[in-house]
């Protein structure tokens, strides 16, 4: 993480007035004040500012050392990187963070009670700011690939909430990253047709590849208080080679898709795919690359290695996303073939990539990871043992609620088999029984569509639970039903209230959910 | 509940071929078979078939008496009435019910484990049937106000899923109810522009009052196997005069709305109002009639007495709904002034009244009742003590997730003060912390927008909990936080897992949530 200013390439900053505002990251960071709400770019480790946040962290540390309070409220698109969330969390520089994070230092601070974290559906964030629900945005810090002569901005590898931050902030700091290929120009589609109610119009999109906006971000140059030059790569988002569990999950899904096509419930080219972050999602995309389906489309919030491979092979004809989050190796291939990918990728604001209206219209196949599911199909995506935040809900709610098919995936166990990811009752609910259609583990796939709670519980145990935990789950179900049959509870969703969360409590106490 | 056939008024059944198919309810009911999926009309006690379901119940009872199995799967719009859900539940005639019910007999059967119930977001139902997710629809039984010469149908007091049932069923039974005013003609707006993905287009609506379809339901006369004439009123949906708690809840909301207007977060004529079923919702509408706001609009799934009063007074200029569910007294006023109301009310299919796309575009103020909320803003709308279904989620998820403002209301206690409606952890989750912005009880209003879980917990206790339960709630929060601070759990959403549901368990055991 060098602090050396890169060589100035005037073509990257073609606006004469903004060239006048070039300064060091430290000088720019000094323009941010204690108590400010700061909107930064960045979505799943792509397109986040690389130097100003670290300079701000140093500034904050100096202020703290001098006995001065200094904390900001930090809003982003989604997760960023150690240079942003990590640096600011390390110095205790945030009193509030939203809407999604995945940084270890930041997570530790939140779970220690040192900072507040507000976990929001990603499609809700921009409009909440427009509505005034989160207070005034003071400063925007946005990474871009370049600045045109007239001040329009070439976005970087993510769009996220940048449009909203640029529009809503009083002051703007731009980081121009010379490390991004200028050939990104034209890949983005920034839709400026959103309004506040009652002035909203239909979003004119009927295909994942539709372009409905402009390739550039608009920004009033008068609001720009600093331009900082950088030359640093995005986070290297590496994926593990698919393990046996991931391969089996992917295999169950391929079988399911083939059957759905045979039954006439899916077209032969499926429907646009949404794929969450992580290794399992990536493994599913790899399987699709080896599978029988072609003419695929992607409509997702983050485009990872697996989806780029589908585009490269020609299995996928078009992908829409708000961020490109690749391993360094695949990023190289992406940059070298940008002319190819620019025809096949559209990067949009996250209020569009995650918009319920568009998701429902296009009819997505939504595939997201989870921490645990319960007998009745409720899903916990965010909390370890009900109290510790892992990352956040991200876009999973936007997609699951509005998708054509809502799929949640996890290995059946975690921590070497000591945790069952199928539990009597989830310790936190992010997706209710009403939003979960398909649950998949390496053990199998449970198709919950149209089933009542008690029909679901037997199927989930039989298909998805690990054999080590099946007897205890069945025992819980049978005793819950007997208790209800005896008139002590209802048979609609039988539970033993005093025991429902006991598996989690046992894990906290003994290090395993397995009964002694 | 007379079985006497009404006088035949030929003008109600103007299609010659369909006149040939007039028969008794018993003859029509005999055309329904064991194992059939039957889609019936009806939404919140409006526009349900009045005679065929009772005839079917008699037929089922005869079959059962003769030792034959006979159960149907029953799909509706939402809740119906004793003549439908009650009659069929009484004879054990349903093996599966969806998507919403509120009938005491039906509820008892579900909670006894005698029948399956699948609780689905109301906006999801029609598309699930179109997608083939729920299997084949065999028979539709639809109440209408009349049949035109060309076979088009004048809908009755609800639209619900009738369009989908008529399109998707193999066979159709029509109940023509002479008791509905023919002047209903023209009030409905049936949108035939929906498609399955990937062929969906934007729904061309930008105002609650827009008409985008036709006033009539289409139905292939060749599919009609029976026409039954009736002359019976809808369920008399009576409202209690607002009690003190309801009036105080309404008062807190009026103050909140006024402040939101002052802060520039709501326009002076507010935004379209969605109002759930029940006495509290009705009390809020009554308060609006006495309040400072005018030029109001409604965009809701069920139009009750309170909203009709707003239209009558001129405070509300337009209301959209899928059902009109009135007390008998107000129904009389409605019928006598149909020319007035036809200009101000649009009745739509529930896939449109509850469509996420339209709800989000219009920017609704969504106001729904609940059973309980927890410290962190999770809401239980459906389950008593976690296991017994009350009614169902209905449209509350469609509205809460996509609204401009998502408001949940309840008195702070139930059952004479023995139940706290603010609990440490809800016993069932229908609306997660991500979807709940405002919680209101007679004690006060908690504005949760932008707050982290721990910020929420203090506010909800202070503003919404009943004083009898505040100390125990605070004690739970403090001990949860101490436990987390000691490293035994996370401080993001502190809980004591073994105690989180103990209030509900105590109620089951002792009849009160109050600690001894």
PDB file of N, CA and C in Angstrom, chain B residues 162-224:
ATOM      1  N   UNK B 162     -59.343 -13.849  -8.791  1.00  0.00           N
ATOM      2  CA  UNK B 162     -60.348 -14.385  -9.715  1.00  0.00           C
ATOM      3  C   UNK B 162     -59.859 -14.476 -11.149  1.00  0.00           C
ATOM      4  N   UNK B 163     -59.119 -13.471 -11.586  1.00  0.00           N
ATOM      5  CA  UNK B 163     -58.622 -13.512 -12.964  1.00  0.00           C
ATOM      6  C   UNK B 163     -57.790 -14.775 -13.184  1.00  0.00           C
ATOM      7  N   UNK B 164     -56.897 -15.041 -12.237  1.00  0.00           N
ATOM      8  CA  UNK B 164     -56.023 -16.217 -12.364  1.00  0.00           C
ATOM      9  C   UNK B 164     -56.815 -17.515 -12.256  1.00  0.00           C
ATOM     10  N   UNK B 165     -57.733 -17.590 -11.314  1.00  0.00           N
ATOM     11  CA  UNK B 165     -58.533 -18.818 -11.179  1.00  0.00           C
ATOM     12  C   UNK B 165     -59.291 -19.082 -12.482  1.00  0.00           C
ATOM     13  N   UNK B 166     -59.917 -18.040 -13.050  1.00  0.00           N
ATOM     14  CA  UNK B 166     -60.698 -18.222 -14.280  1.00  0.00           C
ATOM     15  C   UNK B 166     -59.800 -18.647 -15.441  1.00  0.00           C
ATOM     16  N   UNK B 167     -58.607 -18.092 -15.495  1.00  0.00           N
ATOM     17  CA  UNK B 167     -57.686 -18.438 -16.594  1.00  0.00           C
ATOM     18  C   UNK B 167     -57.097 -19.828 -16.432  1.00  0.00           C
ATOM     19  N   UNK B 168     -56.798 -20.208 -15.201  1.00  0.00           N
ATOM     20  CA  UNK B 168     -55.993 -21.403 -14.984  1.00  0.00           C
ATOM     21  C   UNK B 168     -56.821 -22.662 -14.716  1.00  0.00           C
ATOM     22  N   UNK B 169     -58.054 -22.507 -14.293  1.00  0.00           N
ATOM     23  CA  UNK B 169     -58.849 -23.695 -13.948  1.00  0.00           C
ATOM     24  C   UNK B 169     -59.321 -24.425 -15.200  1.00  0.00           C
ATOM     25  N   UNK B 170     -59.443 -25.735 -15.089  1.00  0.00           N
ATOM     26  CA  UNK B 170     -60.037 -26.519 -16.177  1.00  0.00           C
ATOM     27  C   UNK B 170     -61.534 -26.263 -16.280  1.00  0.00           C
ATOM     28  N   UNK B 171     -62.163 -26.157 -15.105  1.00  0.00           N
ATOM     29  CA  UNK B 171     -63.618 -26.015 -15.065  1.00  0.00           C
ATOM     30  C   UNK B 171     -63.992 -24.831 -14.180  1.00  0.00           C
ATOM     31  N   UNK B 172     -65.092 -24.173 -14.534  1.00  0.00           N
ATOM     32  CA  UNK B 172     -65.493 -22.972 -13.812  1.00  0.00           C
ATOM     33  C   UNK B 172     -66.953 -23.094 -13.373  1.00  0.00           C
ATOM     34  N   UNK B 173     -67.194 -22.780 -12.110  1.00  0.00           N
ATOM     35  CA  UNK B 173     -68.559 -22.645 -11.597  1.00  0.00           C
ATOM     36  C   UNK B 173     -68.750 -21.176 -11.233  1.00  0.00           C
ATOM     37  N   UNK B 174     -69.786 -20.573 -11.767  1.00  0.00           N
ATOM     38  CA  UNK B 174     -70.050 -19.164 -11.473  1.00  0.00           C
ATOM     39  C   UNK B 174     -71.239 -19.058 -10.530  1.00  0.00           C
ATOM     40  N   UNK B 175     -71.093 -18.256  -9.489  1.00  0.00           N
ATOM     41  CA  UNK B 175     -72.242 -17.871  -8.659  1.00  0.00           C
ATOM     42  C   UNK B 175     -72.592 -16.435  -9.016  1.00  0.00           C
ATOM     43  N   UNK B 176     -73.782 -16.262  -9.540  1.00  0.00           N
ATOM     44  CA  UNK B 176     -74.244 -14.913  -9.876  1.00  0.00           C
ATOM     45  C   UNK B 176     -75.108 -14.431  -8.716  1.00  0.00           C
ATOM     46  N   UNK B 177     -74.609 -13.427  -8.014  1.00  0.00           N
ATOM     47  CA  UNK B 177     -75.276 -12.964  -6.795  1.00  0.00           C
ATOM     48  C   UNK B 177     -76.157 -11.752  -7.100  1.00  0.00           C
ATOM     49  N   UNK B 178     -77.463 -11.971  -7.092  1.00  0.00           N
ATOM     50  CA  UNK B 178     -78.417 -10.886  -7.363  1.00  0.00           C
ATOM     51  C   UNK B 178     -78.420  -9.844  -6.256  1.00  0.00           C
ATOM     52  N   UNK B 179     -77.784 -10.157  -5.149  1.00  0.00           N
ATOM     53  CA  UNK B 179     -77.749  -9.203  -4.040  1.00  0.00           C
ATOM     54  C   UNK B 179     -76.736  -8.082  -4.241  1.00  0.00           C
ATOM     55  N   UNK B 180     -75.784  -8.274  -5.140  1.00  0.00           N
ATOM     56  CA  UNK B 180     -74.822  -7.189  -5.404  1.00  0.00           C
ATOM     57  C   UNK B 180     -75.442  -6.176  -6.365  1.00  0.00           C
ATOM     58  N   UNK B 181     -75.223  -4.924  -6.141  1.00  0.00           N
ATOM     59  CA  UNK B 181     -75.764  -3.919  -7.068  1.00  0.00           C
ATOM     60  C   UNK B 181     -75.114  -4.038  -8.442  1.00  0.00           C
ATOM     61  N   UNK B 182     -75.924  -3.987  -9.491  1.00  0.00           N
ATOM     62  CA  UNK B 182     -75.351  -4.006 -10.845  1.00  0.00           C
ATOM     63  C   UNK B 182     -74.524  -2.758 -11.099  1.00  0.00           C
ATOM     64  N   UNK B 183     -74.758  -1.741 -10.316  1.00  0.00           N
ATOM     65  CA  UNK B 183     -74.002  -0.490 -10.482  1.00  0.00           C
ATOM     66  C   UNK B 183     -72.543  -0.637 -10.087  1.00  0.00           C
ATOM     67  N   UNK B 184     -72.157  -1.790  -9.590  1.00  0.00           N
ATOM     68  CA  UNK B 184     -70.715  -2.046  -9.390  1.00  0.00           C
ATOM     69  C   UNK B 184     -69.976  -2.013 -10.730  1.00  0.00           C
ATOM     70  N   UNK B 185     -70.723  -2.287 -11.808  1.00  0.00           N
ATOM     71  CA  UNK B 185     -70.120  -2.338 -13.140  1.00  0.00           C
ATOM     72  C   UNK B 185     -69.339  -1.061 -13.423  1.00  0.00           C
ATOM     73  N   UNK B 186     -68.089  -1.219 -13.781  1.00  0.00           N
ATOM     74  CA  UNK B 186     -67.251  -0.072 -14.101  1.00  0.00           C
ATOM     75  C   UNK B 186     -66.294   0.315 -12.983  1.00  0.00           C
ATOM     76  N   UNK B 187     -66.491  -0.250 -11.800  1.00  0.00           N
ATOM     77  CA  UNK B 187     -65.618   0.088 -10.680  1.00  0.00           C
ATOM     78  C   UNK B 187     -64.307  -0.704 -10.723  1.00  0.00           C
ATOM     79  N   UNK B 188     -64.319  -1.846 -11.375  1.00  0.00           N
ATOM     80  CA  UNK B 188     -63.157  -2.733 -11.376  1.00  0.00           C
ATOM     81  C   UNK B 188     -62.184  -2.380 -12.495  1.00  0.00           C
ATOM     82  N   UNK B 189     -60.963  -2.758 -12.292  1.00  0.00           N
ATOM     83  CA  UNK B 189     -59.933  -2.556 -13.313  1.00  0.00           C
ATOM     84  C   UNK B 189     -59.088  -3.828 -13.367  1.00  0.00           C
ATOM     85  N   UNK B 190     -59.404  -4.679 -14.330  1.00  0.00           N
ATOM     86  CA  UNK B 190     -58.725  -5.976 -14.423  1.00  0.00           C
ATOM     87  C   UNK B 190     -57.595  -5.858 -15.451  1.00  0.00           C
ATOM     88  N   UNK B 191     -56.379  -5.964 -14.945  1.00  0.00           N
ATOM     89  CA  UNK B 191     -55.201  -5.798 -15.799  1.00  0.00           C
ATOM     90  C   UNK B 191     -54.813  -7.149 -16.381  1.00  0.00           C
ATOM     91  N   UNK B 192     -54.843  -7.213 -17.721  1.00  0.00           N
ATOM     92  CA  UNK B 192     -54.492  -8.480 -18.392  1.00  0.00           C
ATOM     93  C   UNK B 192     -53.097  -8.422 -19.002  1.00  0.00           C
ATOM     94  N   UNK B 193     -52.260  -7.514 -18.512  1.00  0.00           N
ATOM     95  CA  UNK B 193     -50.917  -7.355 -19.080  1.00  0.00           C
ATOM     96  C   UNK B 193     -49.830  -8.151 -18.383  1.00  0.00           C
ATOM     97  N   UNK B 194     -50.195  -8.961 -17.398  1.00  0.00           N
ATOM     98  CA  UNK B 194     -49.153  -9.745 -16.726  1.00  0.00           C
ATOM     99  C   UNK B 194     -48.728 -10.914 -17.614  1.00  0.00           C
ATOM    100  N   UNK B 195     -47.492 -11.313 -17.464  1.00  0.00           N
ATOM    101  CA  UNK B 195     -46.954 -12.452 -18.213  1.00  0.00           C
ATOM    102  C   UNK B 195     -46.053 -13.231 -17.273  1.00  0.00           C
ATOM    103  N   UNK B 196     -45.624 -14.379 -17.726  1.00  0.00           N
ATOM    104  CA  UNK B 196     -44.563 -15.091 -17.021  1.00  0.00           C
ATOM    105  C   UNK B 196     -43.216 -14.575 -17.518  1.00  0.00           C
ATOM    106  N   UNK B 197     -42.193 -14.566 -16.655  1.00  0.00           N
ATOM    107  CA  UNK B 197     -40.856 -14.247 -17.152  1.00  0.00           C
ATOM    108  C   UNK B 197     -40.461 -15.260 -18.231  1.00  0.00           C
ATOM    109  N   UNK B 198     -39.709 -14.902 -19.225  1.00  0.00           N
ATOM    110  CA  UNK B 198     -39.034 -13.602 -19.428  1.00  0.00           C
ATOM    111  C   UNK B 198     -39.830 -12.603 -20.260  1.00  0.00           C
ATOM    112  N   UNK B 199     -41.162 -12.674 -20.203  1.00  0.00           N
ATOM    113  CA  UNK B 199     -41.964 -11.829 -21.093  1.00  0.00           C
ATOM    114  C   UNK B 199     -42.665 -10.695 -20.362  1.00  0.00           C
ATOM    115  N   UNK B 200     -42.222 -10.393 -19.149  1.00  0.00           N
ATOM    116  CA  UNK B 200     -42.928  -9.374 -18.388  1.00  0.00           C
ATOM    117  C   UNK B 200     -42.539  -7.957 -18.813  1.00  0.00           C
ATOM    118  N   UNK B 201     -43.527  -7.077 -18.723  1.00  0.00           N
ATOM    119  CA  UNK B 201     -43.344  -5.656 -19.045  1.00  0.00           C
ATOM    120  C   UNK B 201     -43.644  -4.820 -17.800  1.00  0.00           C
ATOM    121  N   UNK B 202     -43.192  -3.571 -17.795  1.00  0.00           N
ATOM    122  CA  UNK B 202     -43.555  -2.690 -16.669  1.00  0.00           C
ATOM    123  C   UNK B 202     -45.071  -2.575 -16.536  1.00  0.00           C
ATOM    124  N   UNK B 203     -45.538  -2.501 -15.308  1.00  0.00           N
ATOM    125  CA  UNK B 203     -46.960  -2.263 -15.048  1.00  0.00           C
ATOM    126  C   UNK B 203     -47.184  -0.761 -15.169  1.00  0.00           C
ATOM    127  N   UNK B 204     -48.006  -0.342 -16.119  1.00  0.00           N
ATOM    128  CA  UNK B 204     -48.059   1.087 -16.471  1.00  0.00           C
ATOM    129  C   UNK B 204     -48.926   1.897 -15.518  1.00  0.00           C
ATOM    130  N   UNK B 205     -48.535   1.924 -14.260  1.00  0.00           N
ATOM    131  CA  UNK B 205     -49.313   2.666 -13.276  1.00  0.00           C
ATOM    132  C   UNK B 205     -48.406   3.622 -12.520  1.00  0.00           C
ATOM    133  N   UNK B 206     -48.804   4.875 -12.419  1.00  0.00           N
ATOM    134  CA  UNK B 206     -48.005   5.852 -11.674  1.00  0.00           C
ATOM    135  C   UNK B 206     -48.836   6.602 -10.641  1.00  0.00           C
ATOM    136  N   UNK B 207     -50.131   6.275 -10.571  1.00  0.00           N
ATOM    137  CA  UNK B 207     -51.018   6.948  -9.633  1.00  0.00           C
ATOM    138  C   UNK B 207     -52.000   5.908  -9.098  1.00  0.00           C
ATOM    139  N   UNK B 208     -52.344   6.045  -7.824  1.00  0.00           N
ATOM    140  CA  UNK B 208     -53.234   5.062  -7.200  1.00  0.00           C
ATOM    141  C   UNK B 208     -54.540   4.908  -7.978  1.00  0.00           C
ATOM    142  N   UNK B 209     -54.970   5.967  -8.646  1.00  0.00           N
ATOM    143  CA  UNK B 209     -56.258   5.931  -9.332  1.00  0.00           C
ATOM    144  C   UNK B 209     -56.186   5.523 -10.799  1.00  0.00           C
ATOM    145  N   UNK B 210     -54.992   5.244 -11.308  1.00  0.00           N
ATOM    146  CA  UNK B 210     -54.874   4.904 -12.730  1.00  0.00           C
ATOM    147  C   UNK B 210     -55.697   3.667 -13.071  1.00  0.00           C
ATOM    148  N   UNK B 211     -56.343   3.720 -14.207  1.00  0.00           N
ATOM    149  CA  UNK B 211     -57.011   2.534 -14.750  1.00  0.00           C
ATOM    150  C   UNK B 211     -56.182   2.016 -15.912  1.00  0.00           C
ATOM    151  N   UNK B 212     -55.757   0.767 -15.813  1.00  0.00           N
ATOM    152  CA  UNK B 212     -54.841   0.210 -16.814  1.00  0.00           C
ATOM    153  C   UNK B 212     -55.409  -1.043 -17.474  1.00  0.00           C
ATOM    154  N   UNK B 213     -56.634  -1.418 -17.124  1.00  0.00           N
ATOM    155  CA  UNK B 213     -57.193  -2.654 -17.669  1.00  0.00           C
ATOM    156  C   UNK B 213     -58.612  -2.475 -18.161  1.00  0.00           C
ATOM    157  N   UNK B 214     -59.432  -3.460 -17.893  1.00  0.00           N
ATOM    158  CA  UNK B 214     -60.823  -3.470 -18.321  1.00  0.00           C
ATOM    159  C   UNK B 214     -61.707  -3.700 -17.098  1.00  0.00           C
ATOM    160  N   UNK B 215     -62.971  -3.250 -17.143  1.00  0.00           N
ATOM    161  CA  UNK B 215     -63.836  -3.458 -15.975  1.00  0.00           C
ATOM    162  C   UNK B 215     -64.314  -4.897 -15.816  1.00  0.00           C
ATOM    163  N   UNK B 216     -63.989  -5.773 -16.757  1.00  0.00           N
ATOM    164  CA  UNK B 216     -64.599  -7.108 -16.754  1.00  0.00           C
ATOM    165  C   UNK B 216     -63.565  -8.218 -16.637  1.00  0.00           C
ATOM    166  N   UNK B 217     -64.017  -9.319 -16.037  1.00  0.00           N
ATOM    167  CA  UNK B 217     -63.235 -10.554 -16.047  1.00  0.00           C
ATOM    168  C   UNK B 217     -63.568 -11.334 -17.314  1.00  0.00           C
ATOM    169  N   UNK B 218     -62.533 -11.911 -17.921  1.00  0.00           N
ATOM    170  CA  UNK B 218     -62.749 -12.757 -19.083  1.00  0.00           C
ATOM    171  C   UNK B 218     -62.830 -14.210 -18.648  1.00  0.00           C
ATOM    172  N   UNK B 219     -63.662 -14.953 -19.352  1.00  0.00           N
ATOM    173  CA  UNK B 219     -63.794 -16.375 -19.028  1.00  0.00           C
ATOM    174  C   UNK B 219     -64.294 -17.104 -20.266  1.00  0.00           C
ATOM    175  N   UNK B 220     -63.624 -18.155 -20.645  1.00  0.00           N
ATOM    176  CA  UNK B 220     -64.066 -18.969 -21.769  1.00  0.00           C
ATOM    177  C   UNK B 220     -65.369 -19.673 -21.386  1.00  0.00           C
ATOM    178  N   UNK B 221     -66.488 -19.323 -22.016  1.00  0.00           N
ATOM    179  CA  UNK B 221     -67.774 -19.931 -21.615  1.00  0.00           C
ATOM    180  C   UNK B 221     -67.749 -21.447 -21.726  1.00  0.00           C
ATOM    181  N   UNK B 222     -66.896 -21.993 -22.602  1.00  0.00           N
ATOM    182  CA  UNK B 222     -66.846 -23.451 -22.768  1.00  0.00           C
ATOM    183  C   UNK B 222     -66.353 -24.144 -21.500  1.00  0.00           C
ATOM    184  N   UNK B 223     -65.616 -23.399 -20.664  1.00  0.00           N
ATOM    185  CA  UNK B 223     -65.100 -24.012 -19.430  1.00  0.00           C
ATOM    186  C   UNK B 223     -66.129 -23.989 -18.302  1.00  0.00           C
ATOM    187  N   UNK B 224     -67.175 -23.201 -18.487  1.00  0.00           N
ATOM    188  CA  UNK B 224     -68.144 -23.043 -17.399  1.00  0.00           C
ATOM    189  C   UNK B 224     -69.026 -24.293 -17.319  1.00  0.00           C
TER     190      UNK B 224
END
